[in-house]
Short mmCIF file of C-alpha atoms in Angstrom, two decimals:
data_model
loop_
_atom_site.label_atom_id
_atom_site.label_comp_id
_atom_site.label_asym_id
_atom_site.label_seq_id
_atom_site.Cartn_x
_atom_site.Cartn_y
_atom_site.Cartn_z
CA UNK I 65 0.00 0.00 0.00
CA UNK I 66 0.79 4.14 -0.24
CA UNK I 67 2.52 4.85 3.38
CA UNK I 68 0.07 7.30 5.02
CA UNK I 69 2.39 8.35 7.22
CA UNK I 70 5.34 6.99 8.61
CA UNK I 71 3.88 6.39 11.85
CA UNK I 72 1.55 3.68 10.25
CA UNK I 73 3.55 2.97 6.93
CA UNK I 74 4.02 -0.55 5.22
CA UNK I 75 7.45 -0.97 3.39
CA UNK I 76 8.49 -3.13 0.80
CA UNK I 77 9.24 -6.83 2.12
CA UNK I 78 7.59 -8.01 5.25
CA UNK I 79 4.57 -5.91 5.27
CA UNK I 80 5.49 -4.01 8.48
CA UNK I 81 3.60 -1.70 10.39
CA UNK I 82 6.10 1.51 11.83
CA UNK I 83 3.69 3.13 14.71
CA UNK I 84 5.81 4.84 17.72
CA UNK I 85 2.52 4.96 20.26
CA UNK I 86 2.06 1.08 19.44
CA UNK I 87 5.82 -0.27 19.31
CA UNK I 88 6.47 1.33 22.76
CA UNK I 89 3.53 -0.15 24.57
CA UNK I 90 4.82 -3.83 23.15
CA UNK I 91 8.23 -2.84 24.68
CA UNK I 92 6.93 -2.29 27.90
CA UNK I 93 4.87 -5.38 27.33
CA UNK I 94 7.80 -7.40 26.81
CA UNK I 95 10.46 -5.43 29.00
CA UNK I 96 9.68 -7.63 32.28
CA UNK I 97 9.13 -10.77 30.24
CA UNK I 98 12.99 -10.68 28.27
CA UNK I 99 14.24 -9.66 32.02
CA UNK I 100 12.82 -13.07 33.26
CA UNK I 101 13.88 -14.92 30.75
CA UNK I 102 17.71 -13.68 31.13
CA UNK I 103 16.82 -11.96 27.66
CA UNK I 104 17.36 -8.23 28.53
CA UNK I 105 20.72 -7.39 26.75
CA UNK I 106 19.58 -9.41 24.02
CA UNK I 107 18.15 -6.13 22.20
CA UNK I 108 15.23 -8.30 21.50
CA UNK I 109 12.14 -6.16 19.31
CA UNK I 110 8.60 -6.82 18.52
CA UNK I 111 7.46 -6.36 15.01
CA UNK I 112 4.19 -5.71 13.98
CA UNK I 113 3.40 -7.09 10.51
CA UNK I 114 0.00 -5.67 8.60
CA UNK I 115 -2.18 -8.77 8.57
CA UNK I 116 -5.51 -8.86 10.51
CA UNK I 117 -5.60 -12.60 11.64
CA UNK I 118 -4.06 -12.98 15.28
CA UNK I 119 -0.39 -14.38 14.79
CA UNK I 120 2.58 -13.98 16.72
CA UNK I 121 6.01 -16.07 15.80
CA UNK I 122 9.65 -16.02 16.02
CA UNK I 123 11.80 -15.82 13.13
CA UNK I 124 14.71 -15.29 14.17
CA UNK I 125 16.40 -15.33 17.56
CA UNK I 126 16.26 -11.38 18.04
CA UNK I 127 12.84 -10.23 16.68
CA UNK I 128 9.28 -11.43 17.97
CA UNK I 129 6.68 -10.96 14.83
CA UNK I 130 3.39 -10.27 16.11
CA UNK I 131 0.18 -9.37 13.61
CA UNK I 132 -2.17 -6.13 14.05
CA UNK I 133 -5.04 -8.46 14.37
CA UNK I 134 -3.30 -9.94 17.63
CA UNK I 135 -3.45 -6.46 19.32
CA UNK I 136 -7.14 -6.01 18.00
CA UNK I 137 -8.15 -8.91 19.50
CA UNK I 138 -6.68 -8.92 22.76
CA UNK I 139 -8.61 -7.09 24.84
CA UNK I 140 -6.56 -6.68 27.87
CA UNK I 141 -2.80 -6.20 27.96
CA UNK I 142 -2.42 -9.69 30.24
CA UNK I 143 -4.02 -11.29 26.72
CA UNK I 144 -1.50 -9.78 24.25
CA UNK I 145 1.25 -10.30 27.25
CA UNK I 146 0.37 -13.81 27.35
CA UNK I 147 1.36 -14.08 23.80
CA UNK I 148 4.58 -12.65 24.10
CA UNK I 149 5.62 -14.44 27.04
CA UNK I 150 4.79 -17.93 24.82
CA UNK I 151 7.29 -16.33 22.03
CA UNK I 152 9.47 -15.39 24.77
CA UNK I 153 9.50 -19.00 25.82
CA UNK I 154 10.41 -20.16 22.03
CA UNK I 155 13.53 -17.49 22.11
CA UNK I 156 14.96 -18.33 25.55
CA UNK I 157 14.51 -22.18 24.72
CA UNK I 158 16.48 -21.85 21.94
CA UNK I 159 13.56 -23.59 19.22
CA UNK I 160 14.55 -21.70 16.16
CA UNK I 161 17.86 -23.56 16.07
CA UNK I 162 16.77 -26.74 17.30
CA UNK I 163 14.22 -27.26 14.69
CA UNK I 164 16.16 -26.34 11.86
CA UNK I 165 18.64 -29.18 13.29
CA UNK I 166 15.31 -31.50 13.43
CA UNK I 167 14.24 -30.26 9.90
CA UNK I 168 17.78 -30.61 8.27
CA UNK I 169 17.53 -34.31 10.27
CA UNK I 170 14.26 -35.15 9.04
CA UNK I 171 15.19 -33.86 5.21
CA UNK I 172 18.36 -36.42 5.50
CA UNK I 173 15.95 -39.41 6.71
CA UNK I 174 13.72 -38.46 3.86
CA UNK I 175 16.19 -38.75 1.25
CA UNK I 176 18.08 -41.81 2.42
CA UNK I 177 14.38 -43.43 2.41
CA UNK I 178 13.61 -42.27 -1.07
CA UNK I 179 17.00 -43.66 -2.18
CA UNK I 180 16.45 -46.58 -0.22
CA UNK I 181 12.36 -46.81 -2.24
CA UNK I 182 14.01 -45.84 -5.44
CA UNK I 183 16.08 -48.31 -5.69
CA UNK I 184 13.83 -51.22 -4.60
CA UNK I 185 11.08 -50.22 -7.28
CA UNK I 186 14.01 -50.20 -10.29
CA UNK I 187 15.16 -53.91 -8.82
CA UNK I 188 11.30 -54.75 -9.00
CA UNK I 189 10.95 -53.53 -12.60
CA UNK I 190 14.18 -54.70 -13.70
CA UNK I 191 12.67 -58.61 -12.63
CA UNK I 192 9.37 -58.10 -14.79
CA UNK I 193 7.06 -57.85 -11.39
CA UNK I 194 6.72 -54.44 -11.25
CA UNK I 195 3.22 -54.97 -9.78
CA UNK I 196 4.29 -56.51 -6.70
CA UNK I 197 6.97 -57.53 -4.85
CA UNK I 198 10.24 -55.58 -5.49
CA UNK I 199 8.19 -52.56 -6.82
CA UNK I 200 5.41 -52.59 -4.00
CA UNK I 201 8.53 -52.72 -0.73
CA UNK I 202 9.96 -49.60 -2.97
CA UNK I 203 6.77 -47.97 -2.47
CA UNK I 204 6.49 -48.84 1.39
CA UNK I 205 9.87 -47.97 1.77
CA UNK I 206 9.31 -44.31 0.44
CA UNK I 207 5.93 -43.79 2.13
CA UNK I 208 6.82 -45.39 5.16
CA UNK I 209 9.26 -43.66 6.27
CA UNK I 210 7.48 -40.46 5.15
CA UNK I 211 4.76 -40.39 7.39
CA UNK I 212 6.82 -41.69 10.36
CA UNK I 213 9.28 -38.52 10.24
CA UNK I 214 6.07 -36.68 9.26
CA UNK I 215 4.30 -37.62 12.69
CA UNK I 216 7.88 -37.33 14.25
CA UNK I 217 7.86 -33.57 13.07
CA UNK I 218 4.29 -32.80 14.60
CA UNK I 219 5.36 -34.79 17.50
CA UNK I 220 8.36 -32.35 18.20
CA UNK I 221 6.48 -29.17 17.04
CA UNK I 222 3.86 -30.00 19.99
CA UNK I 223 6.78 -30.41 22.63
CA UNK I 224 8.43 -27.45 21.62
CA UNK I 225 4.85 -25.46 21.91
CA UNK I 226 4.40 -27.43 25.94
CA UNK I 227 7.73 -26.09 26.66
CA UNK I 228 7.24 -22.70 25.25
CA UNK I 229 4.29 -22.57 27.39
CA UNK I 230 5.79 -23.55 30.55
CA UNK I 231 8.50 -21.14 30.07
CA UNK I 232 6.14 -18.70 29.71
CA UNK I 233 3.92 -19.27 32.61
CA UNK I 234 7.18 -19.22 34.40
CA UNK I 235 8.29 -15.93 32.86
CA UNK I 236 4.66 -13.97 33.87
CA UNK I 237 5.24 -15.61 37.36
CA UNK I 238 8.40 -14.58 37.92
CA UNK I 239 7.43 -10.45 36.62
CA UNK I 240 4.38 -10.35 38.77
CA UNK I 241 1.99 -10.86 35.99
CA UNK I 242 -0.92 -13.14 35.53
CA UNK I 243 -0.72 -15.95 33.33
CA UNK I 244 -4.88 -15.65 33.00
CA UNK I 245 -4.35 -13.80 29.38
CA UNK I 246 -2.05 -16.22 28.04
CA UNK I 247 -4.82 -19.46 28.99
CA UNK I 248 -7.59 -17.72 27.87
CA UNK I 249 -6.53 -16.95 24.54
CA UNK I 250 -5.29 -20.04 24.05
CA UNK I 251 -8.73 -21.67 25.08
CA UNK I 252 -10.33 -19.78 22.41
CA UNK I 253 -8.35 -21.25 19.90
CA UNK I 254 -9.03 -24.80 21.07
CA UNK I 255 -12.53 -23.50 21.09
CA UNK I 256 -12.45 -21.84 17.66
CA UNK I 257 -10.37 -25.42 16.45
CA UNK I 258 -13.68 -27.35 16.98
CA UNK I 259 -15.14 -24.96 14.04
CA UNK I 260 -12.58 -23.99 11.74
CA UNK I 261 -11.17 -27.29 10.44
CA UNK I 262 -11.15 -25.67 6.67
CA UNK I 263 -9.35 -22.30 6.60
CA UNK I 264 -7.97 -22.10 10.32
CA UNK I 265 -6.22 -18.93 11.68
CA UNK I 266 -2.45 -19.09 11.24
CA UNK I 267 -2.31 -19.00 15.08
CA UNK I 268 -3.62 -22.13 15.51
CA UNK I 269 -2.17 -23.94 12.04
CA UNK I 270 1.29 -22.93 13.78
CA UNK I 271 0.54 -23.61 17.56
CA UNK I 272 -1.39 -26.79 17.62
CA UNK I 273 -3.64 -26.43 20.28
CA UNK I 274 -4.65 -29.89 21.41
CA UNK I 275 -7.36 -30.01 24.25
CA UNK I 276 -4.88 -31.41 26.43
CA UNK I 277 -2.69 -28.96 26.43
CA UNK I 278 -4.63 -26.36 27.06
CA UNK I 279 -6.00 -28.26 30.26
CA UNK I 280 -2.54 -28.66 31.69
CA UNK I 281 -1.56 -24.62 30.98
CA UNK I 282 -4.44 -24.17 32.96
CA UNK I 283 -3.21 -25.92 36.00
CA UNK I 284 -0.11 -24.52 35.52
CA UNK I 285 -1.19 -20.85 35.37
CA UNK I 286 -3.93 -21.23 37.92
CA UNK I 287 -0.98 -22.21 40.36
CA UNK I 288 0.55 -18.89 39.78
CA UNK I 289 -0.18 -16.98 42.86
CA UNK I 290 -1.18 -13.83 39.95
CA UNK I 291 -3.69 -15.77 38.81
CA UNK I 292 -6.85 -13.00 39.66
CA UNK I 293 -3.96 -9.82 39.02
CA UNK I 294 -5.95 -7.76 36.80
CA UNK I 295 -4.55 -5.42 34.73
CA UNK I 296 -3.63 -1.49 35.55
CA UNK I 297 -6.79 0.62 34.45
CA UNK I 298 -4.04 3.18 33.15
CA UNK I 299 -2.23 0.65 31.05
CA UNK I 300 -5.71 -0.97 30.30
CA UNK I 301 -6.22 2.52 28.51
CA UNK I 302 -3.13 2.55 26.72
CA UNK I 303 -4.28 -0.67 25.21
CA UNK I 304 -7.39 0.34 24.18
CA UNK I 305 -6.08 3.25 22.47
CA UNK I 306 -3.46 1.46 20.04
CA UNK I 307 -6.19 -0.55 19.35
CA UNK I 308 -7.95 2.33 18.81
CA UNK I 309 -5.66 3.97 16.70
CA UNK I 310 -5.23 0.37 14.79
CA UNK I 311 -8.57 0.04 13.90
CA UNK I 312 -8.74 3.76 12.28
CA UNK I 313 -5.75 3.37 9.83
CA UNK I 314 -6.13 -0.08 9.04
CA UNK I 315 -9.79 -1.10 8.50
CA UNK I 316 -12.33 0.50 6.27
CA UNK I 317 -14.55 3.66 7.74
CA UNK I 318 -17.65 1.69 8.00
CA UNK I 319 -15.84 -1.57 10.43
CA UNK I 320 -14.33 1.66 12.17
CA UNK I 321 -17.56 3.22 13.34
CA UNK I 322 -19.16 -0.17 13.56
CA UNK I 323 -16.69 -0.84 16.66
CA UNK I 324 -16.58 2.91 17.78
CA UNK I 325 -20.03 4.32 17.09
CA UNK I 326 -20.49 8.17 17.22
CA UNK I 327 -22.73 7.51 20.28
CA UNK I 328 -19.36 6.15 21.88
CA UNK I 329 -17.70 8.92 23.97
CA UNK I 330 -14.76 7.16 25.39
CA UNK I 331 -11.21 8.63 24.57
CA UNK I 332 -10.34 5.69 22.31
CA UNK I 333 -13.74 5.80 20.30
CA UNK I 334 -12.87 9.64 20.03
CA UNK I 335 -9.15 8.72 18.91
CA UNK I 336 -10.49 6.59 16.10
CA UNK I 337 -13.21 9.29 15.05
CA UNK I 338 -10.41 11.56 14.64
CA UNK I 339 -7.60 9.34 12.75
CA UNK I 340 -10.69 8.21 10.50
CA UNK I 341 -12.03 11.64 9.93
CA UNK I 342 -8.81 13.01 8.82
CA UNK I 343 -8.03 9.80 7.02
CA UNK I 344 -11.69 9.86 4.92
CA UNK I 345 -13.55 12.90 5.48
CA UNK I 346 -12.44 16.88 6.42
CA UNK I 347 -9.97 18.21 7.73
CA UNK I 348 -11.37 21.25 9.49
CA UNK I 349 -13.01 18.65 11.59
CA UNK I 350 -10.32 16.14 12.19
CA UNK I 351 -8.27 19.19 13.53
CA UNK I 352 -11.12 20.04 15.69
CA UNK I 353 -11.58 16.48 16.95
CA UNK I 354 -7.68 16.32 17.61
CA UNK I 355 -7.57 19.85 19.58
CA UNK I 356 -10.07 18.20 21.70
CA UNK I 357 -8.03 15.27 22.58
CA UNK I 358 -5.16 17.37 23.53
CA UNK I 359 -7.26 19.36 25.33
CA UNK I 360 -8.06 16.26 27.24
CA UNK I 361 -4.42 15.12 26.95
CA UNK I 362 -1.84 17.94 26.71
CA UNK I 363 0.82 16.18 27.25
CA UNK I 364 0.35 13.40 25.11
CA UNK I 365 2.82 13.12 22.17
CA UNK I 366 0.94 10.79 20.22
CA UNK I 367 -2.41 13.91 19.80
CA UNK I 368 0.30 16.03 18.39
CA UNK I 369 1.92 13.56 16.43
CA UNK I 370 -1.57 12.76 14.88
CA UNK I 371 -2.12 16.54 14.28
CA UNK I 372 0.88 17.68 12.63
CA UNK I 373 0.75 14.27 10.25
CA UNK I 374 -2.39 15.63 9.69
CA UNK I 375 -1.54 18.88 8.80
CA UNK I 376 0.84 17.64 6.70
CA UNK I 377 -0.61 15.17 4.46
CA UNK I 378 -3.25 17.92 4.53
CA UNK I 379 -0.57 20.05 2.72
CA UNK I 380 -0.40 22.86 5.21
CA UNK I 381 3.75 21.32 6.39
CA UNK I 382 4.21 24.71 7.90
CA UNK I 383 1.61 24.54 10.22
CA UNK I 384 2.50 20.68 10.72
CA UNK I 385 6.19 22.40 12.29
CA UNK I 386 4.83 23.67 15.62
CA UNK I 387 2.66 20.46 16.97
CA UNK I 388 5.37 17.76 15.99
CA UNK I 389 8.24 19.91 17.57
CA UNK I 390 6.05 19.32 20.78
CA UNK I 391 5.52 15.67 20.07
CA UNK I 392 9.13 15.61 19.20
CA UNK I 393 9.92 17.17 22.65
CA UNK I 394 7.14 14.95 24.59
CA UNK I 395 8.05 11.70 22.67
CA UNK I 396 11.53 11.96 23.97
CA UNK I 397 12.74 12.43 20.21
CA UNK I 398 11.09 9.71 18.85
CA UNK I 399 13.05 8.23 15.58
CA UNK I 400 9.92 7.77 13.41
CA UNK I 401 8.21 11.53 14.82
CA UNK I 402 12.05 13.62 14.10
CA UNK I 403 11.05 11.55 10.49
CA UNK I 404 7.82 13.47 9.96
CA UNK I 405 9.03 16.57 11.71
CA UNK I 406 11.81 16.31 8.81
CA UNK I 407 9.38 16.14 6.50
CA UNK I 408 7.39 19.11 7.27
CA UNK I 409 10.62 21.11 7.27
CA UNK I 410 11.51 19.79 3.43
CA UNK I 411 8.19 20.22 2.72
CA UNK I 412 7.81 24.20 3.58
CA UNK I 413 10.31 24.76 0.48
CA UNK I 414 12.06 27.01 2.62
CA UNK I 415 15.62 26.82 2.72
CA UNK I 416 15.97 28.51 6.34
CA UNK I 417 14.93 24.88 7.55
CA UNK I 418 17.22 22.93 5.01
CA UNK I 419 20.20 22.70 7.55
CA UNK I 420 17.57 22.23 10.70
CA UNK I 421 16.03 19.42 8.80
CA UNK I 422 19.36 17.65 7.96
CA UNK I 423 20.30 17.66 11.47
CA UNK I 424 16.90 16.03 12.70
CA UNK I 425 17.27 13.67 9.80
CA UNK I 426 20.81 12.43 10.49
CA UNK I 427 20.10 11.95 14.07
CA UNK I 428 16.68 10.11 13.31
CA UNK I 429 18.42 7.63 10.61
CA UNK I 430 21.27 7.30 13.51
CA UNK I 431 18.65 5.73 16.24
CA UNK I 432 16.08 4.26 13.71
CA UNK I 433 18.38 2.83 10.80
CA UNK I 434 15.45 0.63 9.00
CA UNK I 435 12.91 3.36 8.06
CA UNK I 436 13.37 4.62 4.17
CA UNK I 437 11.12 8.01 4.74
CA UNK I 438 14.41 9.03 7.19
CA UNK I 439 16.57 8.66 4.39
CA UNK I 440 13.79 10.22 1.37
CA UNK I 441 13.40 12.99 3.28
CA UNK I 442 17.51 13.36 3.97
CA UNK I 443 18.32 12.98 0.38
CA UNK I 444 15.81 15.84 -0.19
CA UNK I 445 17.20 18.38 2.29
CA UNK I 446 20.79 17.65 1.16
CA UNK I 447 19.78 18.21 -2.89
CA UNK I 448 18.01 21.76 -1.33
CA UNK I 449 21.11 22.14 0.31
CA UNK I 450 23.27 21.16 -3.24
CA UNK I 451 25.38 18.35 -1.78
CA UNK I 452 24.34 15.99 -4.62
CA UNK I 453 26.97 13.50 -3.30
CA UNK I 454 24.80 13.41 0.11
CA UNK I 455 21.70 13.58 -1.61
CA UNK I 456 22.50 10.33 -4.00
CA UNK I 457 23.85 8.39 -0.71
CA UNK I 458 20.80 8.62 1.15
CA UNK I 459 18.47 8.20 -1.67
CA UNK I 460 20.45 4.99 -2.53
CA UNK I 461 20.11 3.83 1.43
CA UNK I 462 16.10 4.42 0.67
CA UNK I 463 16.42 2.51 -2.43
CA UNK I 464 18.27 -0.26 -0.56
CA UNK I 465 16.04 -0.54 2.53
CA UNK I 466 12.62 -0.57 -0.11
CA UNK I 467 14.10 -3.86 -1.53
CA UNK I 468 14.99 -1.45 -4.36
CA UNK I 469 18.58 -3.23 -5.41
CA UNK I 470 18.81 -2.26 -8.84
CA UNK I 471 17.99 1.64 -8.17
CA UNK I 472 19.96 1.16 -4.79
CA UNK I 473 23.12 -0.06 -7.00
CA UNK I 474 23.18 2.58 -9.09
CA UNK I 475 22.59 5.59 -6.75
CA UNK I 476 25.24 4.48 -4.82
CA UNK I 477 27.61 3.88 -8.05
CA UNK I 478 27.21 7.91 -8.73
CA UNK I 479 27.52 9.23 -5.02
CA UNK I 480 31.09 7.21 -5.25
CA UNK I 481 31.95 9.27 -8.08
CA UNK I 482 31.18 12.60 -6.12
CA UNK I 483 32.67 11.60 -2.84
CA UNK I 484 36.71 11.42 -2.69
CA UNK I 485 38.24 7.61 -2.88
CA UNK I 486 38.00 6.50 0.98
CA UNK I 487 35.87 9.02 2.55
CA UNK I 488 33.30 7.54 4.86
CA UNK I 489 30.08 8.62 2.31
CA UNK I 490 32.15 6.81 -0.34
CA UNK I 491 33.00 3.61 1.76
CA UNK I 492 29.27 3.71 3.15
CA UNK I 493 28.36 4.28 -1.29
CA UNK I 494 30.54 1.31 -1.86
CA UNK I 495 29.03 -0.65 0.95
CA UNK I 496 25.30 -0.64 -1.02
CA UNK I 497 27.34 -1.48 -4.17
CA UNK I 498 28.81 -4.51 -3.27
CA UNK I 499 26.03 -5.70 -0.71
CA UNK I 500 23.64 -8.65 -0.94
CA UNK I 501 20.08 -8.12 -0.83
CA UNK I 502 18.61 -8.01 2.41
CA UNK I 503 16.20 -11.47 3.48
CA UNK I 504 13.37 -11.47 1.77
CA UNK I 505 14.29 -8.98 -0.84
CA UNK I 506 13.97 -9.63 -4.74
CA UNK I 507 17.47 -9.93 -6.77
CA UNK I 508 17.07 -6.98 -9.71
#
C-alpha cells in the first residue's frame, strides 16, 4: 500500500507496520518478560506485521513478529502479554535452532528413504514384477518412512509449543503478571479449532492447540499466585487506544464506526473518530476532533503527532512544524516523529529549515536505521542544500532498505563518483554497491 504516514507505513518486504505509540507499549509489554527470561541485553524487538488474523512467531532469535489483528483482539494487555511471554519461551529455549537441526535431520531421513524406495522399485521392474513384490517394498519404503518422520515432526512441534508454554507461565510468574491472558486466549483457539477445520487462523495452524494442552496450561497458570492480578486501568487505557488507533488506519470507515459508534464517547472511540475523519472525510473537523483530545491530553505526544501528520498530508507542512516539535519534545525524540518533523521542514520549500532538517534527519536515521522516509526525506534536504553527493547516498540507502537493489546499486555507483576515494560517504556508497540483498528482498 501508499505509506500514510510513517507512523503507520508498510514498506516493501515483510509488510510491516512503523507506529511509535504502538511499538512502545509492546516494549513495555515485553520489557519484564525478556528480564525473566535472562533476555534483557539481548536487544530483542517486537514487530508488527499488517495482517488482521491474530499471529505472533519467532523468526529469528532477536525479533518477535506479532500481527495487528493480535493487538485487535486482545482485549486486555495480560491477553496480548500472554502471547509474548509464549514467544518469549520459544527465544529463551532456543527452538529456532533446534528445529532447523530436526528439519535438516528429518530432510536427510527423507532422502536416504527415497533412495532406499528408489532403488527397490528399479530392482522390482528390472525382474518383470513391477506390480508386486520388489516394486510394492519400494513404495512402502518411500511412504513409510514419510509419514513416520512426518508424525515425528508434529510430535516435536507440539513439545516445543508445551515447553514454550511452561516457560512462559514461568516468565509472567516470575514479573508479577498473571498468566490468566495467556490461557484464555489459548482456550479460544481450542474453542475456535472445533469450528474452523477448513481455513484455520495461522495462530492455531502454527501452535497446535490440542485439548490437552490447554488443560494442563491451565493448572499450571492457575498455580501462579497472579492468577486473579488484573490489569492497571491506566495501562488498560493505553491498550485500548493502540487498538484504537489500529482500527482507524487499518480497517475501512464503515468496520471503524461499527466498533466505535459516534454515540461512543470514550477517549479511544474519540481517537479513532479523529484518525478516520482526517483519514476519509475533512480536515477542518479532524483538527477540531484532535484539539479536543489534547485538550483532554496535553501532554500526550501521540495527539500532536496525529495533528501535525495531519496537517501535513493535509498540505499545510508549515503549520504541521509547531505540533510535531512538541511531540518531538514529549516523545523523547522519537526516531519515526524527528522523520515526519523532517518532513514538514523539506516540505515548507524554505531553505531557512534545510540545515535544521538535515540535522533532525541524520540523528533520526542514527537511532532508527530501517525506516526509508528518514533517508527520502535526507536525500531531499541535502539536494536543497546542493550536496548531490549526500543527496544520492541517502536516496540509494532508501532505495536499498525498499528492496529497491537495482535503483539502490546505481545511486550508490554515482555518489562514489562525487565523494573522494576512501571518505566515509564513499565507503558507506561502496558498501550498497557490493552488498547482498537483504532477506526477503527480490534480486534486480
Amino acid at each position: 500500500m501508499t505509506p500514510v504516514c510513517p507512523a503507520l507505513a508498510q514498506e516493501k518486504g515483510p509488510a510491516v507496520i512503523r507506529d511509535t505509540e504502538a511499538e512502545q507499549l509492546l516494549r513495555e509489554y515485553t520489557r519484564p518478560i525478556l528480564a525473566a527470561a535472562g533476555l534483557a541485553k539481548q536487544n530483542i524487538q517486537v514487530v508488527i506485521i499488517k495482517d488482521s488474523t491474530f499471529n505472533a512467531f519467532v523468526a529469528d532469535g532477536r525479533r518477535i513478529f506479532v500481527n495487528y489483528g493480535a493487538i485487535m483482539q486482545s482485549e486486555t494487555p495480560n491477553q496480548i502479554i500472554g502471547v509474548l511471554a509464549h514467544e518469549t519461551g520459544h527465544l529463551a529455549g532456543g527452538h529456532l535452532a533446534k528445529m532447523r537441526e530436526q528439519m535438516s535431520r528429518a530432510q536427510t531421513q527423507m532422502i536416504i528413504a527415497m533412495l532406499l524406495g528408489a532403488g527397490a522399485m528399479v530392482a522390482g521392474a528390472r525382474s518383470g514384477n513391477s506390480n508386486n513384490g520388489l516394486a510394492d517394498a519400494g513404495a512402502a519404503a518411500v511412504a513409510g518412512p514419510q509419514e513416520m518422520i512426518r508424525r515425528t515432526l508434529i510430535s516435536y512441534v507440539r513439545q516445543q509449543e508445551e515447553n514454550a508454554d511452561r516457560a512462559g507461565v514461568k516468565f509472567l510468574t516470575a514479573s508479577g503478571q498473571s498468566p490468566k491472558g495467556m490461557y484464555e486466549t489459548f482456550k479460544r483457539f481450542t474453542n475456535d479449532s472445533l469450528f474452523a477445520a477448513h481455513g484455520a487462523d495461522p495462530y492455531l495452524q502454527s501452535h497446535p492447540m490440542p485439548a490437552e494442552r490447554v488443560a494442563a496450561l491451565e493448572e499450571l497458570a492457575r498455580s501462579s499466585p497472579y492468577w486473579d492480578k488484573k490489569d492497571d486501568a491506566a495501562l488498560q487505557l493505553r491498550h485500548d487506544m493502540v487498538r484504537a488507533k489500529i482500527s482507524a488506519f487499518m480497517e475501512r470507515p464503515d468496520t471503524v464506526y461499527r466498533r466505535y459508534p459516534m454515540s461512543n464517547e470514550t477517549l479511544p472511540a474519540r481517537y479513532a473518530h479523529a484518525i478516520a475523519t482526517y483519514l476519509h472525510g475533512d480536515l477542518r473537523s479532524a483538527l477540531a476532533q484532535i484539539d479536543g483530545l489534547i485538550q483532554l491530553q496535553p501532554n500526550n505526544p501521540y495527539f500532536y503527532e496525529l495533528r501535525g501528520q495531519a496537517l501535513l498530508e493535509g498540505g499545510k507542512p508549515a503549520e504541521a512544524i509547531a505540533p510535531l516539535r512538541k511531540a518531538v519534545q514529549l516523545s523523547n525524540r522519537s526516531p519515526l516523529i524527528e522523520m515526519l518533523l523532517g518532513q514538514a521542514l523539506v516540505g515548507t520549500d524554505n531553505k531557512a529549515y534545510t540545515e535544521e532538517a538535515i540535522s533532525i534527519l541524520r540523528a533520526a536515521v542514527a537511532r532508527e536505521s530501517e525506516a526509508p522516509l528518514g533517508y527520502t526525506q535526507l536525500a531531499m534536504a541535502y539536494g536543497r542544500k546542493g550536496d548531490y553527493a549526500e543527496a544520492d547516498l541517502a536516496s540509494a540507502q532508501a532505495a536499498f532498505l525498499r528492496g529497491d537493489n537495482k535503483t539502490a546499486r546505481e545511486l550508490a555507483s554515482r555518489a562514489k563518483t562525487r565523494f573522494a576515494i576512501g571518505t566515509p560517504g564513499w565507503v558507506k556508497a561502496d558498501d550498497i554497491v557490493a552488498a547482498k540483498p537483504l532477506p526477503g528482498q527480490k534480486v534486480n
